[in-house]
Short mmCIF file of C-alpha atoms and ligand atoms in Angstrom, two decimals:
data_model
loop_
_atom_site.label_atom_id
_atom_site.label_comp_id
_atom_site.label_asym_id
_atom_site.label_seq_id
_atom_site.Cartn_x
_atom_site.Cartn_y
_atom_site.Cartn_z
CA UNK V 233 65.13 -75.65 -16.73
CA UNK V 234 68.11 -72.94 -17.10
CA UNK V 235 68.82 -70.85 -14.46
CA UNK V 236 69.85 -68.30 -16.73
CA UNK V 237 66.70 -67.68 -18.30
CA UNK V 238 63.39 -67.71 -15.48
CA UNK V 239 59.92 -66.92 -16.30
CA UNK V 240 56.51 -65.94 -14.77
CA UNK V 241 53.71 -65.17 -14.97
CA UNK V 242 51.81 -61.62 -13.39
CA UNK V 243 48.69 -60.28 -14.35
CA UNK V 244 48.34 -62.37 -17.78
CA UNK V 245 51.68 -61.91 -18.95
CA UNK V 246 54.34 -63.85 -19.09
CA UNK V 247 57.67 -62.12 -18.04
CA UNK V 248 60.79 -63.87 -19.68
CA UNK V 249 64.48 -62.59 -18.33
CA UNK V 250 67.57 -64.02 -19.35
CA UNK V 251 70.27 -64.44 -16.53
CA UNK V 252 73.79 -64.54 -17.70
CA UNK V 253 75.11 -60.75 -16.96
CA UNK V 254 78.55 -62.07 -16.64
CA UNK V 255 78.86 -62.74 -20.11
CA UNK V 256 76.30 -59.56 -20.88
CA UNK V 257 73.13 -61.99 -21.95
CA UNK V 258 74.87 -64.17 -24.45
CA UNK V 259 73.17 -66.83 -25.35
CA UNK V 260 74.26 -70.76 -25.30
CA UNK V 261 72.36 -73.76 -26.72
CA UNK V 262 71.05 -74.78 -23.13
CA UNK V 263 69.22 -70.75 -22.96
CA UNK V 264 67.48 -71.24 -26.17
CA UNK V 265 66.39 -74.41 -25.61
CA UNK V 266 65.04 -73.04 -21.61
CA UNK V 267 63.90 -69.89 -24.13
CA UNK V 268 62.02 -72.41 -26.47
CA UNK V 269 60.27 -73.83 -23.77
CA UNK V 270 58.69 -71.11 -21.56
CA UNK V 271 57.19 -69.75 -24.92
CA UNK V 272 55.63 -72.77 -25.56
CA UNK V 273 54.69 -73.08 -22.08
CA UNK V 274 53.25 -69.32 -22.06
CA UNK V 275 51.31 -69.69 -25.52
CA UNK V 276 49.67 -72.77 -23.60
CA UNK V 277 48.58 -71.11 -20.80
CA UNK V 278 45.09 -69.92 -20.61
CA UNK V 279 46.53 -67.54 -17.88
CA UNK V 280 48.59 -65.56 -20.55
CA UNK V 281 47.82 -63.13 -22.88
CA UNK V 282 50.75 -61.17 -23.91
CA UNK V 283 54.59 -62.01 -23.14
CA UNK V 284 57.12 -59.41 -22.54
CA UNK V 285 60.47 -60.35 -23.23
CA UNK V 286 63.13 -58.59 -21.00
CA UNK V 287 66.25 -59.90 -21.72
CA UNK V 288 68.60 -59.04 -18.90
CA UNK V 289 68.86 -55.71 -16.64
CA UNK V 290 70.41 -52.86 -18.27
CA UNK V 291 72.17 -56.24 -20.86
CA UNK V 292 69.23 -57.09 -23.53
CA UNK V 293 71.11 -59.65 -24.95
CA UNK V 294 75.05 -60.06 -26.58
CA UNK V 295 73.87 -62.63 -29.07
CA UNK V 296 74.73 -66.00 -29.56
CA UNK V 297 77.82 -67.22 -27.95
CA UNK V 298 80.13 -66.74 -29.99
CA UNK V 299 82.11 -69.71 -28.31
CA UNK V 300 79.04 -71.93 -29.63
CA UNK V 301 79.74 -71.06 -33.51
CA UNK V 302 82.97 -73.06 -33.62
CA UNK V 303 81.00 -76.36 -32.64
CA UNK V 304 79.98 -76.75 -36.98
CA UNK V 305 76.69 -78.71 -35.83
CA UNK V 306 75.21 -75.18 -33.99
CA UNK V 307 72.75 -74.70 -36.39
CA UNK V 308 71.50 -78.31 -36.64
CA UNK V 309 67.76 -77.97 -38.18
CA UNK V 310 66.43 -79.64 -35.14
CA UNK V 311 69.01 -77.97 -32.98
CA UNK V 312 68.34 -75.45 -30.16
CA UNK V 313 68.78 -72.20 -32.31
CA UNK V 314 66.62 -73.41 -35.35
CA UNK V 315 63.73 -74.39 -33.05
CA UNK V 316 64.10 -71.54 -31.36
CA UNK V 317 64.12 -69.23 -34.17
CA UNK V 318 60.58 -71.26 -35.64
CA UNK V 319 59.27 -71.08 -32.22
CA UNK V 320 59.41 -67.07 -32.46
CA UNK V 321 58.00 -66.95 -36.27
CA UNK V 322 55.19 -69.36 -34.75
CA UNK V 323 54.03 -67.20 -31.36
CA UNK V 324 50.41 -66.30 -31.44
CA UNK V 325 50.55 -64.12 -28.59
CA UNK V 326 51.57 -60.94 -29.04
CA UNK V 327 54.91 -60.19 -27.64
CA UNK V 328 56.46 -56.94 -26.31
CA UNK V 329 60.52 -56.37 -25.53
CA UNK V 330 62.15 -54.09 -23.34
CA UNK V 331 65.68 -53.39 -23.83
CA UNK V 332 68.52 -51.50 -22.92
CA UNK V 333 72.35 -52.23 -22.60
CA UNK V 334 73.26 -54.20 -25.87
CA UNK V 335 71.21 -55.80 -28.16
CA UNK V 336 73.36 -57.79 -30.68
CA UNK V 337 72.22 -60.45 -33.59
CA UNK V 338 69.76 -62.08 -32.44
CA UNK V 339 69.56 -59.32 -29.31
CA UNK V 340 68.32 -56.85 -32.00
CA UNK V 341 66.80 -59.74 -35.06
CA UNK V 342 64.17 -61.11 -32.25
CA UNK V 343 62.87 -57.30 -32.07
CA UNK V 344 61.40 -57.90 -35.64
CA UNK V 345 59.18 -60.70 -33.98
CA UNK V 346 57.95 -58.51 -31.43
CA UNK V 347 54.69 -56.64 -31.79
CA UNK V 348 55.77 -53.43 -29.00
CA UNK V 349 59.20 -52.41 -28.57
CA UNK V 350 60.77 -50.31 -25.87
CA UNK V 351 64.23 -49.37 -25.42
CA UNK V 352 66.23 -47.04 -23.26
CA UNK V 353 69.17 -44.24 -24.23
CA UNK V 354 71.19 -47.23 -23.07
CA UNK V 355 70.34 -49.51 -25.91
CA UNK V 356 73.07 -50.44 -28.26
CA UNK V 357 71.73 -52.40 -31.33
CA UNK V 358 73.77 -54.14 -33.89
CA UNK V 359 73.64 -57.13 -36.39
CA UNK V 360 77.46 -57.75 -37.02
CA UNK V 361 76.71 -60.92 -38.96
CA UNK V 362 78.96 -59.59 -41.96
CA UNK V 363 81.60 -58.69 -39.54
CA UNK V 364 81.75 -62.09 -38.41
CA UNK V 365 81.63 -63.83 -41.67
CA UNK V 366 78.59 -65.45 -40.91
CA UNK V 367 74.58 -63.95 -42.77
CA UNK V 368 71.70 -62.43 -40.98
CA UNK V 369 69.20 -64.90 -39.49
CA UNK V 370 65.98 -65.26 -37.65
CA UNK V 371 63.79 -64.23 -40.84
CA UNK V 372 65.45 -60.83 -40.77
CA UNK V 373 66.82 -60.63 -44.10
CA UNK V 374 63.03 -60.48 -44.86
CA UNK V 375 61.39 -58.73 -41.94
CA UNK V 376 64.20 -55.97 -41.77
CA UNK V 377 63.61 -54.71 -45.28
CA UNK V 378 59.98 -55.04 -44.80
CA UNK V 379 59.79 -53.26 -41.77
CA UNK V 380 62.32 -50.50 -42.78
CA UNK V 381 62.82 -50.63 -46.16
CA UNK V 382 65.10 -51.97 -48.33
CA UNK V 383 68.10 -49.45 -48.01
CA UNK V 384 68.09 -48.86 -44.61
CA UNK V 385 68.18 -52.66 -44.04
CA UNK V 386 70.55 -53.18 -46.08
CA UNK V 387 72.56 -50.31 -44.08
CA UNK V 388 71.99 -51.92 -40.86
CA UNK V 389 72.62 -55.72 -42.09
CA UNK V 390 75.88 -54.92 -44.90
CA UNK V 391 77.70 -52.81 -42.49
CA UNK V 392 77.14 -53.93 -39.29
CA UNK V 393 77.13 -51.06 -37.63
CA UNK V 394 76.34 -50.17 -34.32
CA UNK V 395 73.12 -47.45 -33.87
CA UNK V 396 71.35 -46.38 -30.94
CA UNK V 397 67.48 -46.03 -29.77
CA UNK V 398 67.18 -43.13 -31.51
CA UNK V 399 68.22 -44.32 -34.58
CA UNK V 400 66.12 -47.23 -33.77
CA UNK V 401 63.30 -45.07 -33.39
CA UNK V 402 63.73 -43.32 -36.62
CA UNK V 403 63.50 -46.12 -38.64
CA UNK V 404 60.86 -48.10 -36.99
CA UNK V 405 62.46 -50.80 -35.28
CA UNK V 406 61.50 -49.94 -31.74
CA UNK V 407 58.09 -47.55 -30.59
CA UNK V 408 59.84 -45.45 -28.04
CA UNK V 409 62.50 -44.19 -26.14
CA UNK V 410 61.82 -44.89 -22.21
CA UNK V 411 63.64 -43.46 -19.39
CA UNK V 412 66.08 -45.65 -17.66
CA UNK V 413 65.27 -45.50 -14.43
CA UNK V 414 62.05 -47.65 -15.16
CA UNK V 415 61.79 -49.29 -18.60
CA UNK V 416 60.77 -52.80 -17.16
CA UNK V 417 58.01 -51.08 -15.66
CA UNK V 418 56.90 -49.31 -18.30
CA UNK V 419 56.89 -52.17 -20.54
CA UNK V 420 55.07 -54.25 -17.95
CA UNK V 421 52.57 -51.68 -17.56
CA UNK V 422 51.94 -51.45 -21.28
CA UNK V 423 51.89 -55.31 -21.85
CA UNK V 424 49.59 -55.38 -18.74
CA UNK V 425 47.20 -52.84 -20.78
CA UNK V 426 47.54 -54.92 -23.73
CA UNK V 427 46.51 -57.75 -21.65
CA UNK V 428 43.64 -56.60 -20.35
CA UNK V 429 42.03 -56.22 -24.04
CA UNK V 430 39.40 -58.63 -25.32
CA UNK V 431 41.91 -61.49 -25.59
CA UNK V 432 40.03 -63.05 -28.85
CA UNK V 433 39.65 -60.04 -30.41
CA UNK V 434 43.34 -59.18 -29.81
CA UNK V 435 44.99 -62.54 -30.89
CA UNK V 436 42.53 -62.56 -34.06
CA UNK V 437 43.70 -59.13 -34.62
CA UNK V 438 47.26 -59.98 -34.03
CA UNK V 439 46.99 -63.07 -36.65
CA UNK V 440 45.38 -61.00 -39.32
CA UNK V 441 48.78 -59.25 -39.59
CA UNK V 442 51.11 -62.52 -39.43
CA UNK V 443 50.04 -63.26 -42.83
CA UNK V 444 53.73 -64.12 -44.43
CA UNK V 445 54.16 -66.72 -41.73
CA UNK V 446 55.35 -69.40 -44.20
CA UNK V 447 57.67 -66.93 -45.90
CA UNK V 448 59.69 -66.19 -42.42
CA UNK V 449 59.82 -69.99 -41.84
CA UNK V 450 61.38 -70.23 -45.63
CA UNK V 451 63.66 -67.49 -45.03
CA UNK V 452 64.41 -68.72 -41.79
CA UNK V 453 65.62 -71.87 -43.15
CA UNK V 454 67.60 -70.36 -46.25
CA UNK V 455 69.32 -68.28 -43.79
CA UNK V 456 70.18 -71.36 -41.46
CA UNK V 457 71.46 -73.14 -44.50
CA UNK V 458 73.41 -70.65 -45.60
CA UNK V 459 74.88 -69.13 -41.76
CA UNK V 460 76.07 -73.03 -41.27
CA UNK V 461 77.75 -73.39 -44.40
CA UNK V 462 79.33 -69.52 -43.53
CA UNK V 463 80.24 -71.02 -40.08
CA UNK V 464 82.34 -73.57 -41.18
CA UNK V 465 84.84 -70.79 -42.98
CA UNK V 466 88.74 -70.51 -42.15
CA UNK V 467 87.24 -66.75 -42.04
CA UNK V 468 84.89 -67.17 -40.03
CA UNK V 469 86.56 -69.48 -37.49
CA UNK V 470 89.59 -66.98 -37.61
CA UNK V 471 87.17 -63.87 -36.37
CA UNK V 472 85.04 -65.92 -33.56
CA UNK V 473 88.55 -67.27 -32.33
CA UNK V 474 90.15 -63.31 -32.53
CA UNK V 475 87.20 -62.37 -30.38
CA UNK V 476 87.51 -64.99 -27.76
CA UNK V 477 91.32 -64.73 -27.15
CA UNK V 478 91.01 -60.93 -26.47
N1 LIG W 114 79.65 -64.57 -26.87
C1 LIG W 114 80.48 -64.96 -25.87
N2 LIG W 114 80.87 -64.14 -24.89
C2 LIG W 114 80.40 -62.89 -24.90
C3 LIG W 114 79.54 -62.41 -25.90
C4 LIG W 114 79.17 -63.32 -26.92
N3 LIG W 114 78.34 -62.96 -27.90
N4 LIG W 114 79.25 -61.13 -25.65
C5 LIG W 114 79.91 -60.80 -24.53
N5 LIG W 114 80.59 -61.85 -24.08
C6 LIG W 114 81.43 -61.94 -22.87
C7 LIG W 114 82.80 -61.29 -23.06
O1 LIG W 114 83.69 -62.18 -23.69
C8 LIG W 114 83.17 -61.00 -21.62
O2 LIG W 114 83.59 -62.20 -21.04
P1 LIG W 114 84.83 -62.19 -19.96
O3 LIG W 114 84.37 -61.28 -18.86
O4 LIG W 114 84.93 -63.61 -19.55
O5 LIG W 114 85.99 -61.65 -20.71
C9 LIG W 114 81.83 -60.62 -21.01
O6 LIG W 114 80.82 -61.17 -21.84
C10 LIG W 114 81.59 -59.13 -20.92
O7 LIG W 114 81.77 -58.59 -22.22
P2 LIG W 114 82.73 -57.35 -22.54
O8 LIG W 114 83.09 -57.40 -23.98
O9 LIG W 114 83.86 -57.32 -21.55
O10 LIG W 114 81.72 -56.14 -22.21
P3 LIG W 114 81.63 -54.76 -22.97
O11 LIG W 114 80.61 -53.97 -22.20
O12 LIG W 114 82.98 -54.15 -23.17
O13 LIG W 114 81.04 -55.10 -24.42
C11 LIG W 114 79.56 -56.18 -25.97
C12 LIG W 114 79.77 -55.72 -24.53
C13 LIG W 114 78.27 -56.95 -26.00
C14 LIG W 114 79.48 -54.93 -26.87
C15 LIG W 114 80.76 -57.04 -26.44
O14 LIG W 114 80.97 -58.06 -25.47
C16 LIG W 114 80.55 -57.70 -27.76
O15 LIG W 114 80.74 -57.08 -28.81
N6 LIG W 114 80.15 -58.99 -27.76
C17 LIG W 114 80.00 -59.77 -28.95
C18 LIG W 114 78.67 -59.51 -29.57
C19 LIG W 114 78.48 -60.35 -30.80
O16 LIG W 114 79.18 -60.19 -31.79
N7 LIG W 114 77.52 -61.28 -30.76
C20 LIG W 114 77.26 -62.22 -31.78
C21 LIG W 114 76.23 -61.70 -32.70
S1 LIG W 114 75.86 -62.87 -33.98
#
């Protein structure tokens, strides 16, 4: 297993941290597939009820590395991202984030997967796919718009743009704005009460609402298909090689 992403388990949930600060919680192939399997392992476990999904200290996550898109076989369909991205459209435990620092592509898309959000003053969200010549992925060219609305996804996913937890708050992508002295702890203590619920009751409850499950695996495909063939761009390359020779 990765020792940039650790897990464990306290109280029936299942903490997941990534471990890369360095590089500000970027993500490589070897962290999605470590990412891939503690879910699995923590949807297995009759010892977990909810997982909370940290992300790094004060750096949710940076997003894919951006190193990573030049290799034109990244998004493989059986490849680390792609099962990762299923794996999250396929959890049946509820699962609660707590971020602050930047959250950035997939740092701010794996939000829409998450049933609690939390972020501090600190949090800097963005989905720069545009910017990079590349599409939006993980299901949220779907799950933005229907969690949002159509314009102000289309704001957030045409422009790029940077916002911050209050503008995340605003439009419903995260539930509150926690101090940053103690968001982990808030979030623990909230997945902790979420936890302690009648566990059928809450995963029956939980599934009720995943309803468009096939849709966000169709989506999530289309936008694979679509982000690999965007990839493989002379404009594309040209911006992922611009931002690693700064
Ligand atoms: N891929 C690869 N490396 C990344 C990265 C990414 N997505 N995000 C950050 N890093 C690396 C930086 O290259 C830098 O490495 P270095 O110290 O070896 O030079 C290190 O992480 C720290 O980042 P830095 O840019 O110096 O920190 P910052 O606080 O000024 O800015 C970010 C942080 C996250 C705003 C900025 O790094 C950034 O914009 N990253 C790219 C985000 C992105 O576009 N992700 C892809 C989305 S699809």
């Amino acid at each position: 297993m990765s020792e940039l992403v650790q897990g464990f388990v306290k109280n029936r949930v299942f903490h997941l941290e990534l471990h890369r600060t360095d590089k500000k919680n970027a993500l490589t192939g070897e962290m999605y597939q470590a990412m891939t399997k503690l879910l699995a392992k923590a949807e297995l476990d009759p010892d977990v009820t909810v997982i909370l999904f940290k992300g790094g200290h004060h750096s949710f996550c940076a997003g894919n590395d951006i190193a990573d898109f030049l290799d034109e076989s990244v998004l493989d369909p059986d490849g680390p991202i792609a099962t990762f991205l299923h794996k999250l459209a396929d959890l049946k435990k509820p699962m609660i984030a707590a971020v602050s620092g930047p959250a950035i592509g997939i740092g701010t898309t794996l939000l829409l997967h998450c049933d609690l959000v939390y972020a501090t003053n600190e949090a800097v969200f963005s989905m720069p796919f545009v910017n990079l010549g590349v599409c939006a992925e993980a299901g949220s060219s779907y799950l933005l718009s229907r969690q949002i609305g159509q314009l102000r996804a289309a704001e957030l996913l045409l422009t790029g743009d940077a916002f911050n937890a209050q503008r995340a708050l605003e439009y419903g992508i995260i539930n509150a704005v926690v101090a940053s002295e103690d968001y982990w702890q808030f979030a623990t203590e909230k997945a902790e009460k979420l936890a302690a619920k009648p566990q059928a009751a809450l995963l029956a409850s939980r599934e009720l609402m995943k309803f468009d499950r096939e849709k966000i695996h169709q989506v999530i495909d289309q936008e694979i298909a679509e982000f690999s063939r965007l990839l493989k761009t002379a404009e594309a390359k040209a911006i992922f090689k611009q931002f690693l020779s700064r």
